[in-house]
Coordinates of C-alpha atoms in Angstrom, one line a residue:
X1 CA 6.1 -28.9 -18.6
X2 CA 6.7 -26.4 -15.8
X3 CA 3.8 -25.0 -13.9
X4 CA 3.6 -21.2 -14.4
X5 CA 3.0 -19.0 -11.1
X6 CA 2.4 -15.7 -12.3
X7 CA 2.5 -12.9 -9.2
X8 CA 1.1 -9.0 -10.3
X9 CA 2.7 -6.6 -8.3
X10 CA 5.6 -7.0 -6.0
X11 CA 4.7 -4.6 -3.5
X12 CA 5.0 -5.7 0.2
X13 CA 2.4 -8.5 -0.7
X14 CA 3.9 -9.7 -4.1
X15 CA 7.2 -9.4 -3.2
X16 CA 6.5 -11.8 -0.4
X17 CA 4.8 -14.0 -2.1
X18 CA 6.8 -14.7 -5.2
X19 CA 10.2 -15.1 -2.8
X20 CA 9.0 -17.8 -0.3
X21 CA 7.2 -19.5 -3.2
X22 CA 10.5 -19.6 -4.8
X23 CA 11.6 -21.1 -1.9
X24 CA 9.6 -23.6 -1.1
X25 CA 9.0 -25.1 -4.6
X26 CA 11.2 -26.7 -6.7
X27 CA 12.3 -25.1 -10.2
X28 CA 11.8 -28.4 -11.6
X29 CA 8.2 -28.2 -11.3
X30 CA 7.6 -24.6 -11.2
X31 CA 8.9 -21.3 -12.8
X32 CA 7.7 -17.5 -11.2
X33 CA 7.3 -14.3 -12.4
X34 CA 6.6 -11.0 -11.0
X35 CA 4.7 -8.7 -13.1
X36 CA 5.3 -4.9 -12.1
X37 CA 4.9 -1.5 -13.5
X38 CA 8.7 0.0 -11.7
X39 CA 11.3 -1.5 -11.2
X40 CA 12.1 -0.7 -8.3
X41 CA 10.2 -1.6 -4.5
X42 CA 8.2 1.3 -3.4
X43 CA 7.9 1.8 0.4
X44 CA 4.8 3.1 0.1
X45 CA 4.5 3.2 4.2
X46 CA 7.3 6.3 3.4
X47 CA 6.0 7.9 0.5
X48 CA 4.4 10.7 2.5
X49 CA 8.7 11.5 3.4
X50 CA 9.3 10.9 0.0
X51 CA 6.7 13.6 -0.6
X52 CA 7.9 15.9 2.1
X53 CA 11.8 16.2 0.6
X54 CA 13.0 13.0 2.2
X55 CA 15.4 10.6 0.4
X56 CA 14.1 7.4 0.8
X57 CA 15.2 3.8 -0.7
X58 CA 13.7 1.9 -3.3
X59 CA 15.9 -1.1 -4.3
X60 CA 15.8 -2.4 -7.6
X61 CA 13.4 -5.4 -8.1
X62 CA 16.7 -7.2 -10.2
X63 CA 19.0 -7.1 -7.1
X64 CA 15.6 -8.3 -5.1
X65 CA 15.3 -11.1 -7.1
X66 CA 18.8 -11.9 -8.1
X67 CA 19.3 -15.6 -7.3
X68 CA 16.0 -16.5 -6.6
X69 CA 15.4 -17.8 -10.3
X70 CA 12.3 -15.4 -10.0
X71 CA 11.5 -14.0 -13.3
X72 CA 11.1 -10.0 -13.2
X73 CA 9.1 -8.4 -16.3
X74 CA 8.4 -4.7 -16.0
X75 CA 5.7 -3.7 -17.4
X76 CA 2.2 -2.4 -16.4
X77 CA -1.0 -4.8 -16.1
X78 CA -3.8 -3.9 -18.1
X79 CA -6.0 -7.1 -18.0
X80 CA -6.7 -11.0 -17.2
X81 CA -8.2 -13.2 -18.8
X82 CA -8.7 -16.5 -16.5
X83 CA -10.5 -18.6 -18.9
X84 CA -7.9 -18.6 -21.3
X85 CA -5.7 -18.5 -18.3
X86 CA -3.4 -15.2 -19.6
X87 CA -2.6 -11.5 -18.3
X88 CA -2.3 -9.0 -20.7
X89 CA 0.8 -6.4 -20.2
X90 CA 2.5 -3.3 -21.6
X91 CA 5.4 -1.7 -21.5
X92 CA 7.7 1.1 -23.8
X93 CA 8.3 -2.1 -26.4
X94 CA 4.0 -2.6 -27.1
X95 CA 2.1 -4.6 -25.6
X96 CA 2.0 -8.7 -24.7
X97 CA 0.5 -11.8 -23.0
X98 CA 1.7 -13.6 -19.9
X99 CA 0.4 -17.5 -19.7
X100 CA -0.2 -18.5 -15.8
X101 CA -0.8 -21.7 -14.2
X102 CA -1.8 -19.9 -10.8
X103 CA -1.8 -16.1 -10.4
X104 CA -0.9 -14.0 -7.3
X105 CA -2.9 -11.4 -7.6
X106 CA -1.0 -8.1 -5.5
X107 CA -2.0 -5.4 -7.0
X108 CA -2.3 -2.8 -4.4
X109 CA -4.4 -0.2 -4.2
X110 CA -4.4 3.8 -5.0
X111 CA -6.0 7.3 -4.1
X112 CA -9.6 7.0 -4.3
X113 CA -11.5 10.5 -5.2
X114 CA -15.0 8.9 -4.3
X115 CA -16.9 10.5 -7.1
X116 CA -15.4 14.7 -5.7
X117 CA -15.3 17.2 -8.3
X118 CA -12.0 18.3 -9.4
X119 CA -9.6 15.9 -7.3
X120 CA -8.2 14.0 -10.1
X121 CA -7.2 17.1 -12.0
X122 CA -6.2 19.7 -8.8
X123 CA -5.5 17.5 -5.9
X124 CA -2.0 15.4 -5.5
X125 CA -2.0 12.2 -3.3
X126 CA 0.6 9.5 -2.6
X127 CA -0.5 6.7 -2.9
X128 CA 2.1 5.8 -5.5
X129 CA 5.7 6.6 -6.1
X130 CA 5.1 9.0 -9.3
X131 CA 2.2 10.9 -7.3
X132 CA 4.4 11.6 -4.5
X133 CA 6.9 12.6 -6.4
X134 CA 4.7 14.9 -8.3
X135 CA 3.9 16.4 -4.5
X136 CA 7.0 16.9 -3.8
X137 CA 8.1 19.1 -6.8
X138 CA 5.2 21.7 -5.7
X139 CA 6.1 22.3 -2.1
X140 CA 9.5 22.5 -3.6
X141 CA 8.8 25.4 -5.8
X142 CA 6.1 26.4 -2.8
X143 CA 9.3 26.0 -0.2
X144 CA 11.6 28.1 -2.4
X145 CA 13.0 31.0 -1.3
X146 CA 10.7 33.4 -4.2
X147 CA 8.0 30.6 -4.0
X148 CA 5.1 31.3 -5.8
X149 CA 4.6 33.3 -9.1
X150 CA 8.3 34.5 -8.1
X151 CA 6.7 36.5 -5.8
X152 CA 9.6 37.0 -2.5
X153 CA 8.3 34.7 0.1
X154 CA 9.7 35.8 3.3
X155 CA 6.4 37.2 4.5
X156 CA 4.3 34.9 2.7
X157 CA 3.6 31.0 3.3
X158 CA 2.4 28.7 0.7
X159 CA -0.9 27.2 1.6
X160 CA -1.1 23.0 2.1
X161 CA -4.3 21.5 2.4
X162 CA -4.0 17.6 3.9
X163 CA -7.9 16.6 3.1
X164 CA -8.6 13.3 5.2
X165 CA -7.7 12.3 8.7
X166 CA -7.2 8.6 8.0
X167 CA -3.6 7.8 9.1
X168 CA -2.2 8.1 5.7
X169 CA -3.6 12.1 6.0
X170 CA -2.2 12.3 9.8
X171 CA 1.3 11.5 8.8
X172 CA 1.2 14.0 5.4
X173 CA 0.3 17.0 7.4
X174 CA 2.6 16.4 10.5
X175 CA 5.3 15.5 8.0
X176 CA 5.2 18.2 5.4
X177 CA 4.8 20.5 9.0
X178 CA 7.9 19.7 10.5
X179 CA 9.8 18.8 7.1
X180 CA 8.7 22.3 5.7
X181 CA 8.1 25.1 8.2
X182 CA 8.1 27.2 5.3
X183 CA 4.7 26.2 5.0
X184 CA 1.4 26.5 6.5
X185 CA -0.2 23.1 6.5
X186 CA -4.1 22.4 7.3
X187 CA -5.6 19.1 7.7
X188 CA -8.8 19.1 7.1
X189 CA -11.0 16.3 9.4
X190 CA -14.4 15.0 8.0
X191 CA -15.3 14.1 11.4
X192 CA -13.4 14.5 15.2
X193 CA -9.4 14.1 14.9
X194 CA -8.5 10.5 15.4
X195 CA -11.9 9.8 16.4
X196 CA -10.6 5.7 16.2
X197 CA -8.0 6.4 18.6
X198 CA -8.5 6.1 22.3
X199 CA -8.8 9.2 24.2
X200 CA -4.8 9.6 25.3
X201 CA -3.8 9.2 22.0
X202 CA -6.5 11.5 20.9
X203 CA -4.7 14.2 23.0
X204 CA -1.2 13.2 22.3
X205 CA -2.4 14.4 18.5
X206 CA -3.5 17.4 19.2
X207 CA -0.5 18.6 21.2
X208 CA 1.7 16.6 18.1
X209 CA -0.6 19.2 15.9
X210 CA -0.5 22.7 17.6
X211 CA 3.7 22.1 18.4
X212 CA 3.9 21.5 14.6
X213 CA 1.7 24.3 13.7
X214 CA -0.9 21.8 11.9
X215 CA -4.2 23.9 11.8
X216 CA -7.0 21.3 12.1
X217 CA -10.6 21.7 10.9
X218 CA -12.7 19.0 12.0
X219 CA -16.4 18.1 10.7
X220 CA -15.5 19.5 7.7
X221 CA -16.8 18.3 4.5
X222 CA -15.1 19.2 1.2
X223 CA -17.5 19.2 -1.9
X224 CA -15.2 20.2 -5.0
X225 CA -11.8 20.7 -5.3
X226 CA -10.3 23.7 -8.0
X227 CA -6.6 24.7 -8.7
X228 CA -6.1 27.4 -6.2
X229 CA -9.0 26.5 -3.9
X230 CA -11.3 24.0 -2.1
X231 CA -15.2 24.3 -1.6
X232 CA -16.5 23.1 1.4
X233 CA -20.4 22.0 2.1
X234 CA -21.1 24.6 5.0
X235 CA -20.2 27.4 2.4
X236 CA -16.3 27.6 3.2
X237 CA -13.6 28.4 0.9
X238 CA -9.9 27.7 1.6
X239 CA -7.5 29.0 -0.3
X240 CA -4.9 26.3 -1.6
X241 CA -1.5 26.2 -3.0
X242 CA -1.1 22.4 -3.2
X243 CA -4.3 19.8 -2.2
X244 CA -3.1 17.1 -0.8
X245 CA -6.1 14.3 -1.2
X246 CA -5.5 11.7 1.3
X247 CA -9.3 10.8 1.7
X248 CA -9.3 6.7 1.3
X249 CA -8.0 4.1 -1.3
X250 CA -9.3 2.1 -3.6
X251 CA -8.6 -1.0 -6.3
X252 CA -7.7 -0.9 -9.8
X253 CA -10.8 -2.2 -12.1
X254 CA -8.6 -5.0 -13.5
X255 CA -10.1 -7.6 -11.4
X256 CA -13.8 -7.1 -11.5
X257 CA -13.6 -6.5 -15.5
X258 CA -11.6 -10.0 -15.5
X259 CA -14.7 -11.5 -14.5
X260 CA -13.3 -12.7 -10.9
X261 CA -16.0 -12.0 -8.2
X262 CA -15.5 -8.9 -6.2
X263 CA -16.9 -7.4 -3.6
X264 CA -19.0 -3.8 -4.0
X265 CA -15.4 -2.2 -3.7
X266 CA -13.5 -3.9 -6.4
X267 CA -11.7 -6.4 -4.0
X268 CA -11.7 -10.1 -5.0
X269 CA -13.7 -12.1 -2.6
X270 CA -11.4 -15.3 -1.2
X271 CA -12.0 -17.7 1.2
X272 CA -10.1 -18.0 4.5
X273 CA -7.1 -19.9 2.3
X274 CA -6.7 -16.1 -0.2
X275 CA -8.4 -18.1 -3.1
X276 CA -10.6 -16.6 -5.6
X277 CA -14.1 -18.3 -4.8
X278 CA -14.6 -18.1 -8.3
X279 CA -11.9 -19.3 -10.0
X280 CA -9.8 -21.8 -7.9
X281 CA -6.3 -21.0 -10.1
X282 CA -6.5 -17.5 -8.5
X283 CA -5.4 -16.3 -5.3
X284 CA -5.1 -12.3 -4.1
X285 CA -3.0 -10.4 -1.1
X286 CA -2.6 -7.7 0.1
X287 CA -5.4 -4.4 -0.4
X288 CA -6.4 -6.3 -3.5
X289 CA -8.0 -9.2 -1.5
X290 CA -11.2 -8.6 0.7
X291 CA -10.3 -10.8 3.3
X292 CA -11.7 -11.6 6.8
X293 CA -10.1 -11.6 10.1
X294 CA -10.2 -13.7 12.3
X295 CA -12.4 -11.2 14.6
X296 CA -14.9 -11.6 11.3
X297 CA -14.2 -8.1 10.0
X298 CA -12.7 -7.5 6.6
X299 CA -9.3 -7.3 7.4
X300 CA -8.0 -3.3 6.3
X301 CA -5.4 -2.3 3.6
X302 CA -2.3 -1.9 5.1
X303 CA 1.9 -3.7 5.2
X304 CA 0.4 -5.6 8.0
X305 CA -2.6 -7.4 6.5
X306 CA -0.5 -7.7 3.0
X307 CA 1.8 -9.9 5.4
X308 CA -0.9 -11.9 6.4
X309 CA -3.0 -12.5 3.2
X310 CA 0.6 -13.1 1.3
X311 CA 1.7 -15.4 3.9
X312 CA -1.5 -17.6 4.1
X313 CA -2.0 -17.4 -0.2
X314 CA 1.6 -19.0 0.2
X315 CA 0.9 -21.7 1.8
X316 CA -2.1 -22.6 0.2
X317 CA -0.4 -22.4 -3.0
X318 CA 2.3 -24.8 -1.7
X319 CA -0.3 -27.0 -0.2
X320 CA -2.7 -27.2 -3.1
X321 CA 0.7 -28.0 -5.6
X322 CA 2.4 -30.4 -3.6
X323 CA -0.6 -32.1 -1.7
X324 CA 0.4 -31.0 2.0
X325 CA -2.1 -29.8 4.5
X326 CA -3.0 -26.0 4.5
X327 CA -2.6 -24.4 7.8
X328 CA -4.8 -21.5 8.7
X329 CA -2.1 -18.6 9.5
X330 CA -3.3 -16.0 11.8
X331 CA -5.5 -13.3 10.0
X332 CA -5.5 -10.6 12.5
X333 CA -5.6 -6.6 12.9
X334 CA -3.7 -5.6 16.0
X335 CA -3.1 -1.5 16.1
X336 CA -2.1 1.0 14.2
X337 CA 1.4 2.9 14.3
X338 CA 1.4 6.7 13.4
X339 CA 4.2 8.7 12.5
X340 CA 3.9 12.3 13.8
X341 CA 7.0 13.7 12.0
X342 CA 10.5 12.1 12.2
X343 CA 10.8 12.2 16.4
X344 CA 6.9 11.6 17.3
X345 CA 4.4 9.5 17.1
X346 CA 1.6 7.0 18.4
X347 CA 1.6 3.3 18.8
X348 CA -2.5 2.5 19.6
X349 CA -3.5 -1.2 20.0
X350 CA -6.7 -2.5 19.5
X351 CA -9.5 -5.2 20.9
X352 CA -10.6 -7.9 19.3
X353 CA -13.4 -5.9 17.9
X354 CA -11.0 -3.7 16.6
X355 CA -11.7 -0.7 19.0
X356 CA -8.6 1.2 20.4
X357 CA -7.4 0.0 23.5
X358 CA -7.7 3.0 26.7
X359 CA -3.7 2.5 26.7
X360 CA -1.0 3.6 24.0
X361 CA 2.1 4.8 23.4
X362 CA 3.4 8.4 22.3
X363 CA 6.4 10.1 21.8
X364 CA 10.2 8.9 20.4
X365 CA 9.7 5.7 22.0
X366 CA 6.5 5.4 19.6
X367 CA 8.6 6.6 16.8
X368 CA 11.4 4.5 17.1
X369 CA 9.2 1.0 17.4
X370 CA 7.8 2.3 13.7
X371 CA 10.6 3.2 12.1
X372 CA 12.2 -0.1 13.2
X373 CA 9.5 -2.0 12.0
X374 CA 9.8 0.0 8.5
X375 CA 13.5 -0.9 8.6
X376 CA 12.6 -4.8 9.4
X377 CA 9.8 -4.6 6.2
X378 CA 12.3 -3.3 4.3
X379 CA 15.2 -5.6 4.5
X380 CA 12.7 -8.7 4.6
X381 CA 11.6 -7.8 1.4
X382 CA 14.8 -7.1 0.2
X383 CA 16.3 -10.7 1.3
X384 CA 12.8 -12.7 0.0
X385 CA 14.2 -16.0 0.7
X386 CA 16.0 -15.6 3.8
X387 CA 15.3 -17.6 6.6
X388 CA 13.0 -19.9 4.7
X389 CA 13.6 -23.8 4.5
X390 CA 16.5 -24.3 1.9
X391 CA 14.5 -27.5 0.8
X392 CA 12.0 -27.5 -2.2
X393 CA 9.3 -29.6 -2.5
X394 CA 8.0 -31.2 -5.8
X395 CA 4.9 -31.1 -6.9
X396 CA 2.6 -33.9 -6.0
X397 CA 0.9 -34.6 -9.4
X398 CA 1.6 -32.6 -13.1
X399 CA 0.3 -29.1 -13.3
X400 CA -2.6 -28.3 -14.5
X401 CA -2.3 -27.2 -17.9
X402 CA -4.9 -25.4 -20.3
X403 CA -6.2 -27.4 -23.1
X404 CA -4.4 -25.7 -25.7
X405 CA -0.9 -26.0 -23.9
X406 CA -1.3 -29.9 -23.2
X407 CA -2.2 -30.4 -27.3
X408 CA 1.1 -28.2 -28.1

């Protein structure tokens, strides 16, 4: 009997993960499947040009996946149980049950409205395909040429408000700016712009801001959000024709009502190898795992720690199955890269305490090192197995089966 690896999500993490575990094990021992809601790979590091009227590519999870002998079952996850060893699933046909041996845990991570009023039913954020997509549609009927209410729009300008100055809210405003000069675009900072950027790059953001006619207002704290308007704590009101919430992410509740230990956040706490520390048949990548670095600070959600997290959860899997030695891959958070629009933006490296180097790097040359590396993320998870070792190991020992299955 085959030994089930179940991977949720196949997001730059998941994806990964289920192609070099195809890979590297044999489909003698083992059979994969990917669980995701789409079918198709979301590049979420572009959804904020999907947002701004961007075409951007999403190949289908089948092509993905085609000649891998991975399984692909689209459908959305809407619990686990890991004593009976299942995930339950839905999709248009009803609702089912997936059996797992070992589970991959990817499941991302989405727009979190921490508790403010009115964000889930005003606000927009995109943090996921469908949201973005949902942006975009407003600043297109914002954009058009008799905009709102089919008022004429030639002396009017639709009102964006970007609220967060993470790097996800950096690279909305200076996006929708220079995608949609139509439109007058305010980010709104709780604290100083870019405060975790040194002080060059600090600068380089401003001037990115003011030639892209970004209005900033920093220390600003917004208390409620309402359909044409947001409320700020010192008494402000700014008027809004689409709220674009870009103020943090969070996890889905899947894990932490599964009974898996998680940490205060939702993420499931692992050990150095990406396994569950309370149930051993259960490993997590990518924002869904609370992982630390190897400067001993959690290690944050982005592509790049989903690379790392997926790539050391692979080869514990592989080790634990066939009864090799687990390395310890590198766990590490170098820099950030910011897109500043489509010509601009700022590479910023960081210390092994994670505090931003004096030097950096602005401009197109900036620019072009992220989009290549966007490109590179891209076509590796298009090609899952490429590159890999073309032979499969066999598993050390039979799988571990529930009680039930072995009786059957």
């Amino acid at each position: 009997m085959k030994h089930r690896i179940v991977v949720l999500g196949a997001g730059y993490a998941g994806s990964y993960a289920a192609g070099t575990l195809a890979r590297r094990l044999s489909p003698a021992d083992t059979e994969i499947t990917v669980v995701n809601a789409e079918p198709d790979f979301v590049q979420r590091l572009r959804l904020h040009q999907l947002a701004a009227g961007q075409e951007i590519e999403a190949p289908q999870l089948a092509d993905v996946f085609a000649g891998t002998g991975i399984r692909l079952r689209v459908a959305r996850v809407t619990g686990i149980d890991p004593e009976r060893q299942v995930v339950a699933v839905a999709d248009p046909g009803g609702r089912g049950e997936l059996g797992y041996d070992t589970l991959v845990y990817a499941l991302g991570s989405r727009g979190a409205d921490h508790g403010v009023p009115g964000v889930a039913e005003h606000a927009f954020d995109i943090a996921a395909r469908p949201s973005a997509m949902r942006l975009r549609e407003r600043l297109d009927s914002l954009d058009s040429p008799d905009g709102r209410d089919g008022r004429d729009r030639r002396d009017a300008r639709g009102n964006v408000l970007v609220v967060g100055d993470g790097l996800t809210g950096i690279e909305t405003a200076t996006e929708i700016a220079e995608s949609r000069p139509g439109l007058s675009v305010t980010l709104i900072a709780r604290g100083e712009l870019g405060a975790p950027l040194s002080a060059g790059a600090r600068s380089h953001l401003r001037r990115a801001c003011d030639r892209l006619g970004v209005t900033v207002r920093e220390h600003t704290h917004v208390e409620a959000v309402e359909a044409a308007r947001v409320l700020c704590a010192d008494g402000t009101v700014l008027a809004s024709d689409a709220t674009v919430w870009t103020a943090g992410f969070a996890v889905a509740p899947i894990a932490a009502t599964s009974g898996l230990e998680v940490t205060g956040n939702g993420r499931i706490a692992v050990d150095r190898t990406m396994r569950s520390v309370s149930h051993p048949n259960v490993y997590a990548a990518g924002d869904s795992a609370y992982a630390i670095g190897d400067n001993g600070q959690p290690l944050p959600m982005s592509c790049a720690s989903a690379g790392y997290t997926g790539r050391q959860a692979v080869d514990a899997i592989v080790g634990h199955l066939t009864g090799r030695e687990i390395p310890n891959g590198t766990l590490e958070y170098v820099g950030n890269h910011i897109s500043l629009g489509r010509r601009d933006g700022i590479l910023q490296m960081v210390d092994g305490e994670a505090e931003a180097k004096p030097k950096y790097l602005g401009g197109r040359k900036a620019a072009r090192i992220k989009e290549g590396i966007l490109k590179m993320s891209l076509w590796a998870t298009s090609h899952p197995t490429f590159g890999l070792p073309k032979r499969r190991h066999r598993l050390a020992a039979a799988p571990n089966v529930p009680a039930e299955r072995a009786a059957a």
